[in-house]
XYZ file of C-alpha atoms in Angstrom:
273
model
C 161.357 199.718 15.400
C 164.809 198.779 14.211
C 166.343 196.501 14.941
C 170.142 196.537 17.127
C 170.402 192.815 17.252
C 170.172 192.705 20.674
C 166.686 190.219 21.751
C 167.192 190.616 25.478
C 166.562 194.439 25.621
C 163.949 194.264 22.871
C 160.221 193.996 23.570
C 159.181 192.311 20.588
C 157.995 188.501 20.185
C 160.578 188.293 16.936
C 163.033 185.819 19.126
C 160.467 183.681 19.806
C 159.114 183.841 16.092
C 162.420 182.527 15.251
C 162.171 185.026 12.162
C 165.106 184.224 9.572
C 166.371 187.775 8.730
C 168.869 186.056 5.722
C 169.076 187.054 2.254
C 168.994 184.882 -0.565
C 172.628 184.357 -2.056
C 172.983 184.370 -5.663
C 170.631 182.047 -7.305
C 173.400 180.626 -9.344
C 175.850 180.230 -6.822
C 176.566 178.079 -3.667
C 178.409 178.973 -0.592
C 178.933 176.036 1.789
C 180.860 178.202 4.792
C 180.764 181.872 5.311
C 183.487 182.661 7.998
C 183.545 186.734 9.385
C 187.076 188.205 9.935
C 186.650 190.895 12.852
C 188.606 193.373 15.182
C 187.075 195.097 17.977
C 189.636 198.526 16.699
C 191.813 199.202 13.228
C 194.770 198.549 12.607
C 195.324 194.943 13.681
C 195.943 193.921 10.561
C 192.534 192.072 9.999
C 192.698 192.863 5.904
C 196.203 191.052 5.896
C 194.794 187.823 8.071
C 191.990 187.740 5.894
C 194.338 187.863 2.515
C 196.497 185.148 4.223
C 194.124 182.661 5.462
C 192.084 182.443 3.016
C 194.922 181.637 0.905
C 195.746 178.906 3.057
C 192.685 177.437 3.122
C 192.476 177.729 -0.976
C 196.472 176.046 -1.220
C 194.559 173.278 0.536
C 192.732 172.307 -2.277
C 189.689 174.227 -1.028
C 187.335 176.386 -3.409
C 187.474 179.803 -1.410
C 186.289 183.258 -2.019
C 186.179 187.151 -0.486
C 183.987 189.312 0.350
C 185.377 192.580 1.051
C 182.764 194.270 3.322
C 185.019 196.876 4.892
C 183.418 199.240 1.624
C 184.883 202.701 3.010
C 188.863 201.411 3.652
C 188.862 198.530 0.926
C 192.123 196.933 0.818
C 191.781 193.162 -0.630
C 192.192 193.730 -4.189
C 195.035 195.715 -3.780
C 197.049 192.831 -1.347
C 196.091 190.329 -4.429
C 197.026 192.698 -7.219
C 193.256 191.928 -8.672
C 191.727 195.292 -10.936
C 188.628 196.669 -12.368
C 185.953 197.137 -13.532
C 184.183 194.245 -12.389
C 182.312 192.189 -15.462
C 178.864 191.202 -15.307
C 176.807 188.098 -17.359
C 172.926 187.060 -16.914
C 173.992 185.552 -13.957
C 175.197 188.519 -12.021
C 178.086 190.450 -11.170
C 181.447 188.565 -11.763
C 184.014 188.463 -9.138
C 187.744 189.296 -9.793
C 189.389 186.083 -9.449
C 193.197 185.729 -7.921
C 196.356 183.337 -9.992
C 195.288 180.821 -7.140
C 191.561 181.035 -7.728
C 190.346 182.686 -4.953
C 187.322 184.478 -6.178
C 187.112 188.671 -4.658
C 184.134 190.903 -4.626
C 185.567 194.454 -3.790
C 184.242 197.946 -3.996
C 187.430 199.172 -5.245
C 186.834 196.954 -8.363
C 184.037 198.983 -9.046
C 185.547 202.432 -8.700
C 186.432 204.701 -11.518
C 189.818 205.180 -9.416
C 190.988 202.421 -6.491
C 192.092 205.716 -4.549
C 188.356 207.207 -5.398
C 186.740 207.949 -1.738
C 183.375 205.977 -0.637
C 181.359 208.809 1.394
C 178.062 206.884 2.186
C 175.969 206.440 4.636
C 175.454 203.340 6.702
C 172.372 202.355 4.885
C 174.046 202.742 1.605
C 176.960 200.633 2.891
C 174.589 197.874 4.068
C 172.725 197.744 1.006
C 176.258 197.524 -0.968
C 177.059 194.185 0.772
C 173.609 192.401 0.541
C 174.074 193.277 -3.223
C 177.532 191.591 -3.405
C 176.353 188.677 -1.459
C 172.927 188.298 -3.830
C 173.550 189.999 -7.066
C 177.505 188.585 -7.428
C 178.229 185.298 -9.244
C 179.754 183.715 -6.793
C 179.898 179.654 -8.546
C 180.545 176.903 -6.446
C 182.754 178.406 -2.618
C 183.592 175.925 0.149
C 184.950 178.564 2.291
C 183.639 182.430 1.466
C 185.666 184.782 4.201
C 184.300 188.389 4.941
C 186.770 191.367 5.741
C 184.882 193.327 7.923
C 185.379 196.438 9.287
C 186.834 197.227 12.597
C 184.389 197.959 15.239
C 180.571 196.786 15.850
C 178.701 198.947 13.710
C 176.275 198.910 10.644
C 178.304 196.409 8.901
C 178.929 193.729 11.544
C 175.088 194.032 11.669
C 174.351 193.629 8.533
C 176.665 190.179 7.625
C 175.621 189.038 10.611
C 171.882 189.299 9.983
C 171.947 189.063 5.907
C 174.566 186.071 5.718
C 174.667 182.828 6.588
C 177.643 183.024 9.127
C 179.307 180.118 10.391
C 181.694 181.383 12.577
C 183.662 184.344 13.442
C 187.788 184.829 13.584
C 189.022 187.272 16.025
C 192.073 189.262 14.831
C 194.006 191.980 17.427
C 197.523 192.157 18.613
C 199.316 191.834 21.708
C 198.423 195.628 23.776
C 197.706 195.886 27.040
C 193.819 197.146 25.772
C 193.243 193.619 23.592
C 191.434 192.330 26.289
C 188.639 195.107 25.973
C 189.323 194.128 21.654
C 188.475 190.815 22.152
C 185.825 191.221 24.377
C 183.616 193.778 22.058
C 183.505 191.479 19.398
C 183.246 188.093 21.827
C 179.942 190.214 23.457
C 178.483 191.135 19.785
C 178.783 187.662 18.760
C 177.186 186.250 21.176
C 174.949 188.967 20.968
C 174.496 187.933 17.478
C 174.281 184.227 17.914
C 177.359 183.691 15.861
C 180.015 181.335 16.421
C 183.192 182.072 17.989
C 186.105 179.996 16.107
C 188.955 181.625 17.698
C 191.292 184.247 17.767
C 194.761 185.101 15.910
C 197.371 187.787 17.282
C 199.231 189.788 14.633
C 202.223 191.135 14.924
C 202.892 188.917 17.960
C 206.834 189.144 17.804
C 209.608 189.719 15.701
C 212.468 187.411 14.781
C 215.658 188.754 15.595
C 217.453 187.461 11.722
C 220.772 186.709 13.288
C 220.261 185.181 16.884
C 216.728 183.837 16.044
C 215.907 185.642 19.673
C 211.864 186.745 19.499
C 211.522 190.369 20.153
C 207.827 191.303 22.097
C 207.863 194.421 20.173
C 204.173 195.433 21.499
C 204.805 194.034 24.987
C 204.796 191.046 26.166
C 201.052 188.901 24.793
C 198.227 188.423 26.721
C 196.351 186.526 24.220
C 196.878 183.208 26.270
C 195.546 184.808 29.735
C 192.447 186.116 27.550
C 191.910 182.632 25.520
C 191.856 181.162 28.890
C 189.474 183.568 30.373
C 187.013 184.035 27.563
C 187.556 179.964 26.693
C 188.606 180.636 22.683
C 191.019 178.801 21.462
C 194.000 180.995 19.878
C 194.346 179.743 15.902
C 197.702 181.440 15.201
C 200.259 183.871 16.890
C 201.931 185.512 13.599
C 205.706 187.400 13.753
C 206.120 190.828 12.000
C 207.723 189.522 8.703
C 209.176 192.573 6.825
C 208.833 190.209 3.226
C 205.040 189.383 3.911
C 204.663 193.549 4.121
C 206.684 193.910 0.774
C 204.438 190.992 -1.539
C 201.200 193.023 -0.122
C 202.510 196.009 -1.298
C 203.134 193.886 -4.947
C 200.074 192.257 -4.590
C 200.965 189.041 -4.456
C 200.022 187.985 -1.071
C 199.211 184.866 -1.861
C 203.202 184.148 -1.938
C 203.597 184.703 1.419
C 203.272 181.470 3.040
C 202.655 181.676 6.712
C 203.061 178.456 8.366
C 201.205 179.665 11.324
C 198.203 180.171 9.040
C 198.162 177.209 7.167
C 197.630 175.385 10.443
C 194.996 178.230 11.501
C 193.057 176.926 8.406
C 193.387 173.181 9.139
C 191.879 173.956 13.182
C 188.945 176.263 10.812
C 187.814 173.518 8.623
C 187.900 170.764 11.270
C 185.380 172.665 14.033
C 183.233 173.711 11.149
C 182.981 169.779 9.602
């Protein structure tokens, strides 16, 4: 039978087996912390978090990497300005690497065309991100962050089962429905026996330029009434910034320094010390 992940509707003796269901990472490389970026729906901006904070977290003096599992709406390489093809040694697949260093393993730099359409099944798609997480040459990461795709499907399953996970960043936006958000990928974690590190709200306000006034342009946030209720901390609460929008769209993200962020990554590193 397959398995869904979930042990207390299952009647097999796996749990108590204790049955370690990870997959080798490359043999040449070491990843200390593998941290899963997450959104219970699309279009929270989870690709653009990602981008950011691990950024942050490499401007830090930290040795940081992505792995962009969202393999049917890939959008990493293109926030970084990284191309293909993707080279390959003895020691595996070789990762595009950013003018900071960050190190990115991306279907899209393995694509004839970046526009070129993924149509694969979910066993395909699974198999896609063991293979980046084994067969890439990853070197020496401290912090390795994993775009994932929005919902609680194949692909949460399969990093959360294949990788060593540490811990799990939340990303949604201040809606009346980001309660229910939160809470699908709070009850899959948990589900999952993953960490919960906390949870950042994009798009929380914007600045008004000339009065400084913040402007709840998506209502007024609940995230507070949530952390509270669901007892995760909240990492950041990040304005809509027209300029961070316009370096993504030069790829060079990793200009856009987001105070906010930066501080996300310090609260990151010290719960996972």
């Amino acid at each position: 039978m397959a398995c869904n992940g979930n042990c207390s509707s299952c009647s097999s003796k796996c749990s108590e087996e204790k049955k370690d269901m990870h997959i080798a990472c490359n043999e040449y490389s070491k990843v200390k912390k593998v941290i899963g970026v997450v959104s219970g729906k699309g279009g929270v901006g989870k690709s653009l978090v990602t981008s950011m904070l691990t950024t942050a977290m490499q401007v830090k003096g930290n040795a940081c990497a992505i792995l962009d599992a969202d393999i049917t709406g890939p959008s990493i390489p293109k926030a970084f300005g990284a191309k293909g093809p993707a080279m390959q040694n003895e020691m595996g697949l070789l990762p595009a690497e950013t003018k900071t260093g960050i190190k990115l393993m991306s279907i899209n730099l393995l694509l004839e065309k970046e526009d070129q359409p993924v149509i694969w099944r979910g066993p395909v798609i699974s198999g896609v991100i063991q293979q980046f997480w084994n067969e890439v040459f990853w070197g020496d990461v401290d912090y390795m962050f994993v775009d994932m795709p929005p919902g609680t499907g194949d692909v949460a399953l399969t990093v959360f089962q294949s990788l060593p996970v540490d811990g799990i960043v939340i990303v949604t936006t201040p809606q009346d429905l980001v309660t229910m958000i939160v809470k699908k990928a709070v009850n899959m974690a948990e589900m999952m026996n993953v960490p919960i590190l906390g949870i950042v709200e994009n798009m929380s306000y914007l600045e008004c330029p000339d009065c400084g006034k913040k402007i709840s342009v998506f209502g007024e946030s609940k995230i507070d009434e949530v952390s509270k209720e669901l007892n995760i901390p909240v990492l950041a609460k990040l304005p809509i910034r027209s300029e961070v929008a316009s370096l993504v769209d030069k790829g060079a993200v990793e200009l856009a320094e987001v105070k906010e962020l930066y501080d996300a990554a310090d609260k990151i590193k010290e719960m996972l010390k």
